CSV table of C-alpha atoms and ligand atoms in Angstrom, one decimal:
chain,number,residue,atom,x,y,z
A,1,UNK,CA,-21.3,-25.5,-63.8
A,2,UNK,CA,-22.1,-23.1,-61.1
A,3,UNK,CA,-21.1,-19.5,-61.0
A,4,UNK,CA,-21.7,-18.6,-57.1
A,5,UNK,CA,-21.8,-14.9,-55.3
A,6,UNK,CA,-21.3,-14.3,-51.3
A,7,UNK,CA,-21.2,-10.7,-50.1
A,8,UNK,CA,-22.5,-11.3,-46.5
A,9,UNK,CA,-20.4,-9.8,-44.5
A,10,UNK,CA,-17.0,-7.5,-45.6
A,11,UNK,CA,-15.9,-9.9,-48.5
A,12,UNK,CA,-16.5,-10.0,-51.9
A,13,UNK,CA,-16.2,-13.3,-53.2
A,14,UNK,CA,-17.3,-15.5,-56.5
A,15,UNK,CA,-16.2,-18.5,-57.4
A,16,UNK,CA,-16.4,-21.3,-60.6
A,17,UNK,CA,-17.6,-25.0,-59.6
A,18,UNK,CA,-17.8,-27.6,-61.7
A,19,UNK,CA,-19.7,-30.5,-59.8
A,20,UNK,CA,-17.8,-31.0,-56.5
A,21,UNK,CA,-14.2,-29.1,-58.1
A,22,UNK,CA,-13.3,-25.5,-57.5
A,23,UNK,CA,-12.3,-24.0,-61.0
A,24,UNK,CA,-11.8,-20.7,-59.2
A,25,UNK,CA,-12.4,-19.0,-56.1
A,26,UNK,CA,-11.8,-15.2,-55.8
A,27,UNK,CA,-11.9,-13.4,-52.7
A,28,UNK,CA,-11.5,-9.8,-52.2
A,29,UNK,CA,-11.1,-8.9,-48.6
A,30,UNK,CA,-12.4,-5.4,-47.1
A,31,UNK,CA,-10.4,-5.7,-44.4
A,32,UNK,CA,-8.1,-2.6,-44.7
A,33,UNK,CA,-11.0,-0.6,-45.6
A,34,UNK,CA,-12.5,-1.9,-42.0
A,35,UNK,CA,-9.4,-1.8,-40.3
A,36,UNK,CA,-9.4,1.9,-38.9
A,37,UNK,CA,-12.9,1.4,-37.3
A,38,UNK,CA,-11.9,-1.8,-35.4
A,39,UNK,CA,-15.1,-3.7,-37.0
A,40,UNK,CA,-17.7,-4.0,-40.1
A,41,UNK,CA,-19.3,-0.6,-40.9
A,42,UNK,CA,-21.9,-2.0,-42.7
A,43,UNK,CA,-22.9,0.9,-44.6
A,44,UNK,CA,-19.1,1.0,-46.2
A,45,UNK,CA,-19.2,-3.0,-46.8
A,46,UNK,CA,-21.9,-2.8,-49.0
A,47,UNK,CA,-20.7,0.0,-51.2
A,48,UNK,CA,-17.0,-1.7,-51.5
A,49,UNK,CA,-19.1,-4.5,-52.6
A,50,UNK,CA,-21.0,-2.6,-54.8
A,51,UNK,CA,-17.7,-1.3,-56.6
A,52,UNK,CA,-15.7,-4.5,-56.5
A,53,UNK,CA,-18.6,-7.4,-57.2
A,54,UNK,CA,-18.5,-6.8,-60.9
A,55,UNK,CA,-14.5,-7.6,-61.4
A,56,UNK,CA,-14.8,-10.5,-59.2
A,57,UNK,CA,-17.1,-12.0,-60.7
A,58,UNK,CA,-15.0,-11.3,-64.0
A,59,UNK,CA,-11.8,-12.6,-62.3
A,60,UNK,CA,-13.5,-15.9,-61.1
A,61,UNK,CA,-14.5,-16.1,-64.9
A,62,UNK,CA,-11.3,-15.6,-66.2
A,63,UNK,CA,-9.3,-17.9,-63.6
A,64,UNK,CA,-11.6,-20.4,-64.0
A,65,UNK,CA,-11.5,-20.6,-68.0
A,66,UNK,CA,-15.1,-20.5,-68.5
A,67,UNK,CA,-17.7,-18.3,-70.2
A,68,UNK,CA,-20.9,-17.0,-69.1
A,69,UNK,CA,-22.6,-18.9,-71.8
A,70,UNK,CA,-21.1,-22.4,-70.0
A,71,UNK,CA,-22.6,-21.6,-66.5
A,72,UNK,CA,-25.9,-23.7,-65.7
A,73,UNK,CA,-27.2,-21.7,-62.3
A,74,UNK,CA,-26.2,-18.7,-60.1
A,75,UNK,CA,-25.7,-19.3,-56.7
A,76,UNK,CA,-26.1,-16.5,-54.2
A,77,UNK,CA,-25.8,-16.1,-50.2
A,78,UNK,CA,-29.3,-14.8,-49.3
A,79,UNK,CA,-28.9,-14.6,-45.7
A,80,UNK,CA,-28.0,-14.3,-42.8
A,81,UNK,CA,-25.4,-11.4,-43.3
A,82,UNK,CA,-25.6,-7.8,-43.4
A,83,UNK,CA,-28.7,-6.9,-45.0
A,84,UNK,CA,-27.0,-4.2,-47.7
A,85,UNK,CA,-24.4,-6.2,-48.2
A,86,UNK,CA,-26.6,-9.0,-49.0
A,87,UNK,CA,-28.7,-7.0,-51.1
A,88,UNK,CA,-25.2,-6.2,-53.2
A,89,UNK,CA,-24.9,-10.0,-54.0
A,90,UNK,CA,-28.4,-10.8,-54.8
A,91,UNK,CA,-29.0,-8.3,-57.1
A,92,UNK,CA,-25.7,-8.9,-58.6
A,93,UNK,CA,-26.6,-12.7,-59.3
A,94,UNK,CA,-30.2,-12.2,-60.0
A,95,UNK,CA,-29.1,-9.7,-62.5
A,96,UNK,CA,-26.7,-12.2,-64.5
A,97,UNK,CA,-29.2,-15.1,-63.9
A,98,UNK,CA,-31.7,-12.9,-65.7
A,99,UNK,CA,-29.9,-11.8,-68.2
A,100,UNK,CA,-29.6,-15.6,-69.6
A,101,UNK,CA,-32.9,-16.9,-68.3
A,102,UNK,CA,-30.7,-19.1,-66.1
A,103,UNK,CA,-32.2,-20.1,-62.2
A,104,UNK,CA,-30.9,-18.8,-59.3
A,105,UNK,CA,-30.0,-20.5,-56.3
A,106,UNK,CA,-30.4,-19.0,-53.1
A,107,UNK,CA,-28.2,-20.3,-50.1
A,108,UNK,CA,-28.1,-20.3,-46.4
A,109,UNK,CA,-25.0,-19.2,-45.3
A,110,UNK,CA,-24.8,-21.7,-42.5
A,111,UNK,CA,-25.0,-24.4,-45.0
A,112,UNK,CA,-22.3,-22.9,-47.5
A,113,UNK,CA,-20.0,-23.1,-44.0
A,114,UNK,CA,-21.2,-26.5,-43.6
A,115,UNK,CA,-20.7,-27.5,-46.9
A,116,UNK,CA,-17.0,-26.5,-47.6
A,117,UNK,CA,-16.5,-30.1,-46.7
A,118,UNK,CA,-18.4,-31.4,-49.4
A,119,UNK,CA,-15.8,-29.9,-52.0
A,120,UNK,CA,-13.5,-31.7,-53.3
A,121,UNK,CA,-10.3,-33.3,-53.0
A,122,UNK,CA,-11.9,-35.9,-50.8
A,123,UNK,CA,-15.5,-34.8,-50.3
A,124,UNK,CA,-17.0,-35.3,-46.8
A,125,UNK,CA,-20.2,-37.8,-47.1
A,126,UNK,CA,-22.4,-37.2,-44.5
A,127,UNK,CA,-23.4,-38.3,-41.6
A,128,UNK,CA,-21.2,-36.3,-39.4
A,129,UNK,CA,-21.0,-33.4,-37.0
A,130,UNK,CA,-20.0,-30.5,-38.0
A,131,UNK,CA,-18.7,-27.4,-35.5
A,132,UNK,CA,-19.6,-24.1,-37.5
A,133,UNK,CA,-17.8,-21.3,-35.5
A,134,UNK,CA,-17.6,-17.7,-37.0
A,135,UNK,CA,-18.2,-14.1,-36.7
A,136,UNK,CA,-21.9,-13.9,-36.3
A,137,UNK,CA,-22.5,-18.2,-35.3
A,138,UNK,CA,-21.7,-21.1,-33.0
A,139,UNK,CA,-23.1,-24.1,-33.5
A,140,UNK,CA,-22.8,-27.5,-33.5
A,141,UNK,CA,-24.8,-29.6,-36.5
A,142,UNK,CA,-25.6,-33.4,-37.3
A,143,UNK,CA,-25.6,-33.2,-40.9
A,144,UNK,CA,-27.2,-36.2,-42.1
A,145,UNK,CA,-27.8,-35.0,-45.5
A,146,UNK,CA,-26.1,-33.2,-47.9
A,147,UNK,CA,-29.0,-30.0,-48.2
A,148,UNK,CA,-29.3,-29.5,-44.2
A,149,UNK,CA,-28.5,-30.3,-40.5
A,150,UNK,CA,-30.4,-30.2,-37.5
A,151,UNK,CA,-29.3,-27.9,-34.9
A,152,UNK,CA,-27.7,-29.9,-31.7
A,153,UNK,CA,-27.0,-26.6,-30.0
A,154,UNK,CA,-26.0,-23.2,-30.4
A,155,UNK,CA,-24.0,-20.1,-28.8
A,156,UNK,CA,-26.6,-18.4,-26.0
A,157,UNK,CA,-24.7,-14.6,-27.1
A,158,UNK,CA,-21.0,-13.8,-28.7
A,159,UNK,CA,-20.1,-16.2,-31.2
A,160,UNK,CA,-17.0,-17.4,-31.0
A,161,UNK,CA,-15.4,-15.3,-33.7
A,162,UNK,CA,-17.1,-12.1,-32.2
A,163,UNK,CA,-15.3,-12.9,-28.9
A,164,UNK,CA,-12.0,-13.4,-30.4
A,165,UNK,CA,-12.4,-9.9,-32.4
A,166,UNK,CA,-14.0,-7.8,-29.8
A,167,UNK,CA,-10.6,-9.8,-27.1
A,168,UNK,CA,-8.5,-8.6,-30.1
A,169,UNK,CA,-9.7,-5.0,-29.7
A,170,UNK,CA,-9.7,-4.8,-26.1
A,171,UNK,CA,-5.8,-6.6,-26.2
A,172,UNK,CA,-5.0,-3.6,-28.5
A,173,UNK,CA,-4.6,-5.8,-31.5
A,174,UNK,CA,-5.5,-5.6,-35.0
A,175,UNK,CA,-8.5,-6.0,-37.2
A,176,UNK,CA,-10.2,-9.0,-37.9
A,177,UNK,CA,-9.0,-10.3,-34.3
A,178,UNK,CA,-9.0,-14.0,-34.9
A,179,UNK,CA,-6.2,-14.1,-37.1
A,180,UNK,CA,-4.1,-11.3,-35.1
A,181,UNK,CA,-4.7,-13.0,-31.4
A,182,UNK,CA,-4.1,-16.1,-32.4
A,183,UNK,CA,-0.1,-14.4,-34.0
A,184,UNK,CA,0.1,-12.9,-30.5
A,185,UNK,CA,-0.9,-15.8,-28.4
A,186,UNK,CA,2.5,-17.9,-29.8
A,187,UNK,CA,4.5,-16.4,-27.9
A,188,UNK,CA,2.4,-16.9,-24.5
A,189,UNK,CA,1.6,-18.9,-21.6
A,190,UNK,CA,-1.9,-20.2,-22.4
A,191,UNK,CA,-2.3,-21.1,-18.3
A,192,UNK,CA,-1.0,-17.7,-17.3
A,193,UNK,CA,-3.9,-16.4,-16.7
A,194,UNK,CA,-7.2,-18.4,-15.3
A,195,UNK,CA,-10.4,-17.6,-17.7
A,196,UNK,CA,-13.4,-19.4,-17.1
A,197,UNK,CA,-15.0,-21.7,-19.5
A,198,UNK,CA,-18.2,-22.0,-19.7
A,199,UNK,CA,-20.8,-23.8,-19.9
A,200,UNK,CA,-19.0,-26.2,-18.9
A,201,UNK,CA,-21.2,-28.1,-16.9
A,202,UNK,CA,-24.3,-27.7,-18.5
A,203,UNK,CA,-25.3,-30.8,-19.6
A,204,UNK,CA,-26.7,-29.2,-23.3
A,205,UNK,CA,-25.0,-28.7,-26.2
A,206,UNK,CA,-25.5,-24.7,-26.1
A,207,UNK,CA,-22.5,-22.1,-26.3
A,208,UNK,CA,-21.8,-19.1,-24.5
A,209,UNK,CA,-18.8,-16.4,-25.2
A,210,UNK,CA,-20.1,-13.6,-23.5
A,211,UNK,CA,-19.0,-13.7,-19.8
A,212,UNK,CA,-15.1,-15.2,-21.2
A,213,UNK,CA,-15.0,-11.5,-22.9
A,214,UNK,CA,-15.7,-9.6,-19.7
A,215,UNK,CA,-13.8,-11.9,-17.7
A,216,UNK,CA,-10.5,-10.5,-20.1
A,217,UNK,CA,-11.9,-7.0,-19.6
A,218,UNK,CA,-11.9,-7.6,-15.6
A,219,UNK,CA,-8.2,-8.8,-16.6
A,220,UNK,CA,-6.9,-6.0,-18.2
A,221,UNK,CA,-8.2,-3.2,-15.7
A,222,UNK,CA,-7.0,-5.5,-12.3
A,223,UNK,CA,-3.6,-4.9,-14.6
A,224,UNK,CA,-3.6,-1.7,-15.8
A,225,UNK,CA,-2.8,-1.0,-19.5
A,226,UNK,CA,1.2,-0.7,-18.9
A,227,UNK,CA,1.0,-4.8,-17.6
A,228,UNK,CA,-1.3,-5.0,-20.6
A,229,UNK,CA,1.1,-4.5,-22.9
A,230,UNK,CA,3.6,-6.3,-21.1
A,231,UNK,CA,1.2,-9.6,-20.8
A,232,UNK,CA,-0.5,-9.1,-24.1
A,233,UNK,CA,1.3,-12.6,-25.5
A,234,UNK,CA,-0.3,-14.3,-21.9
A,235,UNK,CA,-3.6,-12.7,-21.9
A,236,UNK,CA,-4.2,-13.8,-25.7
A,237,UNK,CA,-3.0,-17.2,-25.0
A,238,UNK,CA,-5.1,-17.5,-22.1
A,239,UNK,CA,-8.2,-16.8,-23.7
A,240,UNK,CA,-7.6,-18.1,-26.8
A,241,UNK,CA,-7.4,-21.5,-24.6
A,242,UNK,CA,-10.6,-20.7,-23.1
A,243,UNK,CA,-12.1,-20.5,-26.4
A,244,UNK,CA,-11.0,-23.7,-27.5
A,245,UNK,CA,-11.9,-25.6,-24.6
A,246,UNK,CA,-15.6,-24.2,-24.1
A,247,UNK,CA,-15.6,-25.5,-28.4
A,248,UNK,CA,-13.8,-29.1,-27.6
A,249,UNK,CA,-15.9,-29.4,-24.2
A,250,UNK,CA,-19.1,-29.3,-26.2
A,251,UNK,CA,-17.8,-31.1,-29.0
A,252,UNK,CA,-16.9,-34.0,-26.9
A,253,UNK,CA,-20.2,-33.8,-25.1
A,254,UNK,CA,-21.9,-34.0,-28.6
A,255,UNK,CA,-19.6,-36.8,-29.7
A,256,UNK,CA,-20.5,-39.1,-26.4
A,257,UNK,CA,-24.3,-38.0,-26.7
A,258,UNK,CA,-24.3,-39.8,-31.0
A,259,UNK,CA,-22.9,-42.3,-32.6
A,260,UNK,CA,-20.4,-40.5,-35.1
A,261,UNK,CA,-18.1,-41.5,-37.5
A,262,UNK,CA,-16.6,-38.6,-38.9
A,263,UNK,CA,-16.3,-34.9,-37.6
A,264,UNK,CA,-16.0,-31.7,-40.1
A,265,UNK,CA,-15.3,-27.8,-38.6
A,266,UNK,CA,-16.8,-24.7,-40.6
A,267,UNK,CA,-16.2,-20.9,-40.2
A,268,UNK,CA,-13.5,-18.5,-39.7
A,269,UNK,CA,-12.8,-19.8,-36.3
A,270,UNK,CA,-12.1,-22.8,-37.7
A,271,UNK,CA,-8.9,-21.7,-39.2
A,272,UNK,CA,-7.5,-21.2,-36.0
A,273,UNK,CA,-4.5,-23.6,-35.1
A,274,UNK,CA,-4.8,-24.3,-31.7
A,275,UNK,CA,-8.6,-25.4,-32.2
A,276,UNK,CA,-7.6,-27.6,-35.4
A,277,UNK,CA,-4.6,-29.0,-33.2
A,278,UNK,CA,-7.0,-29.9,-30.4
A,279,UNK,CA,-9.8,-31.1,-32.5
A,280,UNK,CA,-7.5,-33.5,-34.3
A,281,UNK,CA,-6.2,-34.8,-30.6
A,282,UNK,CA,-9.9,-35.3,-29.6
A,283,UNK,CA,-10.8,-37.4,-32.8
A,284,UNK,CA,-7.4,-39.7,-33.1
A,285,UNK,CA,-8.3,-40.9,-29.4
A,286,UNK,CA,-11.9,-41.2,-29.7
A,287,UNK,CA,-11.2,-42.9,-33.4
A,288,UNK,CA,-13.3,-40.7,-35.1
A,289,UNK,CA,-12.5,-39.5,-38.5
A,290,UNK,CA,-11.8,-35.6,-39.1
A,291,UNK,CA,-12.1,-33.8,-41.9
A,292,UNK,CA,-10.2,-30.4,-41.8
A,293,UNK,CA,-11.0,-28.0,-44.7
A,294,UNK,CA,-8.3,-25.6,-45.7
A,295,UNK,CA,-8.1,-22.4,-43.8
A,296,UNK,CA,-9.2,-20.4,-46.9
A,297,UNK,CA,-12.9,-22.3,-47.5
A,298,UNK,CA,-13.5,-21.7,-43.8
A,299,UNK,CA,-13.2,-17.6,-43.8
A,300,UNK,CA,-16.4,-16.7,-46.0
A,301,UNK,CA,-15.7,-17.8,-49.5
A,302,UNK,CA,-18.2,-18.6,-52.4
A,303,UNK,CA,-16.9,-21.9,-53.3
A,304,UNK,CA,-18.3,-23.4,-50.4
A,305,UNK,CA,-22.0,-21.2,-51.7
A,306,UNK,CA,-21.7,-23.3,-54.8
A,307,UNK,CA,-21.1,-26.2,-53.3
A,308,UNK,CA,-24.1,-25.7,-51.0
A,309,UNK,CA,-26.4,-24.6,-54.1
A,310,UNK,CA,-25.5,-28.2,-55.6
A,311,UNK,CA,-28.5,-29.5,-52.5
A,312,UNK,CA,-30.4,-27.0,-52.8
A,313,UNK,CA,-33.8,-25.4,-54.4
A,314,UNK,CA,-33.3,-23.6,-57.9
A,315,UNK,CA,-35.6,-20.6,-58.9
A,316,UNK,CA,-36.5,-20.9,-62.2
A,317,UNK,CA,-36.6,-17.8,-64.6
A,318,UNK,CA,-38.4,-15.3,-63.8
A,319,UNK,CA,-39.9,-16.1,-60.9
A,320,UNK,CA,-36.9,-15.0,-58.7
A,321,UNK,CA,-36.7,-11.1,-60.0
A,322,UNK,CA,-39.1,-10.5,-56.4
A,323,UNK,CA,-36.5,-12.7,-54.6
A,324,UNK,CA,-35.2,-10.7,-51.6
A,325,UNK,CA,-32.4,-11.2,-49.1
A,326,UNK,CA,-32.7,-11.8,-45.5
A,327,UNK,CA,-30.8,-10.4,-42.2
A,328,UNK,CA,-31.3,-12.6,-40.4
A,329,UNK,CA,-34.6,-15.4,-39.0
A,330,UNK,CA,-34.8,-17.9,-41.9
A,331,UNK,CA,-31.6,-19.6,-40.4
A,332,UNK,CA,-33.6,-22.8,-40.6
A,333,UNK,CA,-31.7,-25.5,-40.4
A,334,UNK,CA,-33.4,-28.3,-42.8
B,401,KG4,O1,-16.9,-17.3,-41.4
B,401,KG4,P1,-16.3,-16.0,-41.3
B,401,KG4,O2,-15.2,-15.6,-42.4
B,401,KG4,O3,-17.4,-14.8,-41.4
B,401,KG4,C1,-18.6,-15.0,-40.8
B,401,KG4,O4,-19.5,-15.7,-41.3
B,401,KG4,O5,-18.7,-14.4,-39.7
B,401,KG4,O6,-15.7,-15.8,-39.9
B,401,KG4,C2,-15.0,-14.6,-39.5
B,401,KG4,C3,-14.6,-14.8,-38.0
B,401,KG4,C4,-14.0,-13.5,-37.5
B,401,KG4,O7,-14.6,-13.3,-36.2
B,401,KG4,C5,-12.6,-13.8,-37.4
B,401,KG4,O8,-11.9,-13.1,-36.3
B,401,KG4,C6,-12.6,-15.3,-37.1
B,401,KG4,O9,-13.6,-15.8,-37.9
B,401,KG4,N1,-11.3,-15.9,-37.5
B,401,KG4,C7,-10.5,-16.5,-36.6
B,401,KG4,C8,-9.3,-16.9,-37.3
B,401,KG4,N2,-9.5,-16.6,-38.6
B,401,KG4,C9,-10.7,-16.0,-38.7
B,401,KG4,N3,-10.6,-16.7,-35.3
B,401,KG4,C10,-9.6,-17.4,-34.7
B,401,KG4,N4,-8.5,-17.8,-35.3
B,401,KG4,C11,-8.3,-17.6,-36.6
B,401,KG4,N5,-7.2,-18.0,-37.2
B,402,ZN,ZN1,-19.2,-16.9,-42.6
């Protein structure tokens, strides 16, 4: 029985596992409190979690049925994130750890993306690649074993989540901009506008978001912010299908490169529809089985940290009261 913390970014999250099986998952988003700056002031994400981490982890407790005195380890995101927000979550975990003598597991946050698919109903086995797309990472992974992956390739600049929220901003839309373009892009033409993909023939498996995003700025100011408005359904269609073809371009490219049998998505971006849609059409004709997690374990969660913390290291009591968190650099895969 794992009780398991994630504060990387702007939400507060714990959650109850019980071997592979969620017994709760609480997640309280920041957004609103974000909303007004277009983006993550880090300074206010880690007080909010400062304030809030306490009665999550209390509602996760409750939901879930279950005791302090029936929870086995403490799982926490160490990194990478938002250093203060991090810092929120580690202390908080290291402090209820403590406080029963129980070990702490600290967890990549890469591999809690990663490992949303090994929760259950119908837990992913590996091997199989896995396309993590969120805020701050692209990447594709061949996860071979449950505790790691080895990096096949990786986003050269924007991830793809940061180029749908800085497209969102730009298009005038809300906060987080994943969620709002994709709203605005069903009612457009998604070949109304030409954007370029790229990387697209590079023969790697790297990423690149960077030059779609100024390509939408050029957009917008060849229109003029009246046709803006006008277009706004087009233009987010448009990109939005750049987005997802730069992501299944690669992903076939990966897929004709190994031998795979199965094929799992992680991260916010992963949510989106259009990408699971085309995902699912590149797997059913390549007869390769696909494993789509809910949209709620791909946003940052901390079921899928517990169900990472199940492969990984424990630090026994007290030898992780010096434990710190880190920004960023220790995004080792293995
Ligand atoms: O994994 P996540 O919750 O946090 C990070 O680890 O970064 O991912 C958040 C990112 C944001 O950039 C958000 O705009 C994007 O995922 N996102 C989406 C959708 N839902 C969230 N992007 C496109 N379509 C969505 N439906
Ligand atoms: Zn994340």
């Amino acid at each position: 029985m794992i009780l398991a913390i994630e504060t990387s970014c702007d939400d507060t999250c714990a959650a109850v596992l019980d071997g592979p099986r969620i017994l709760s998952n609480v997640i309280s988003s920041q957004a609103a409190a974000h909303a007004g700056f277009g983006g993550v002031v880090p300074e206010v994400a880690s007080r909010h979690h400062l304030e809030l981490a306490p009665a999550v982890v209390e509602a996760a407790l409750g939901q879930a049925g279950v005791g302090l005195d029936e929870i086995e380890a403490v799982a926490v995101t160490a990194g990478p994130g938002l250093i203060g927000a991090l810092l929120v979550g580690v202390s908080t975990a290291k402090a209820i750890a403590a406080a029963r003598c129980l070990p702490l597991i600290p967890v990549d946050h890469l591999k809690g993306h990663v490992a949303a698919n090994f929760l259950e109903p119908e837990p992913l086995q590996p091997p199989f690649l896995c396309l993590v797309a969120s805020g701050g990472h692209t990447l594709l992974g061949a996860v071979r074993e449950h505790g790691g992956y080895e990096l096949l390739g990786q986003t050269l600049d924007d991830a793809a989540g940061e180029a749908f929220d800085k497209s969102a901003r730009l298009l005038g839309l809300g906060y987080p901009g994943g969620p709002a373009l994709e709203k605005e892009a069903e009612g457009g033409d998604p070949e109304a506008f030409e954007m370029p993909v790229a990387m697209a023939r590079d023969p790697g498996l790297d990423f690149s978001f960077s030059g779609l995003k100024t390509a939408l700025v050029y957009r917008c100011r060849e229109l003029g912010p009246d046709a803006v408005a006008e277009r706004r359904a087009d233009l987010a269609a448009s990109f939005q299908a750049a987005v997802v073809g730069q992501l299944i371009s690669k992903l076939k490219r990966a897929l004709k490169k190994g031998d795979w049998e199965a094929v799992a998505l992680g991260g916010g971006v992963a949510a989106n529809g259009p990408l699971r849609e085309a995902v699912a059409r590149l797997c059913e004709e390549r007869g390769v089985r696909l494993k789509l997690v809910p949209g709620e374990l791909c946003t940052d969660n901390a079921a899928m940290i517990g169900s990472a913390a199940r492969f990984a290291a424990p630090i026994e009591y007290p030898d992780y009261l010096g434990y710190d968190a880190f920004a960023s650099g220790e995004t080792a895969a293995a």
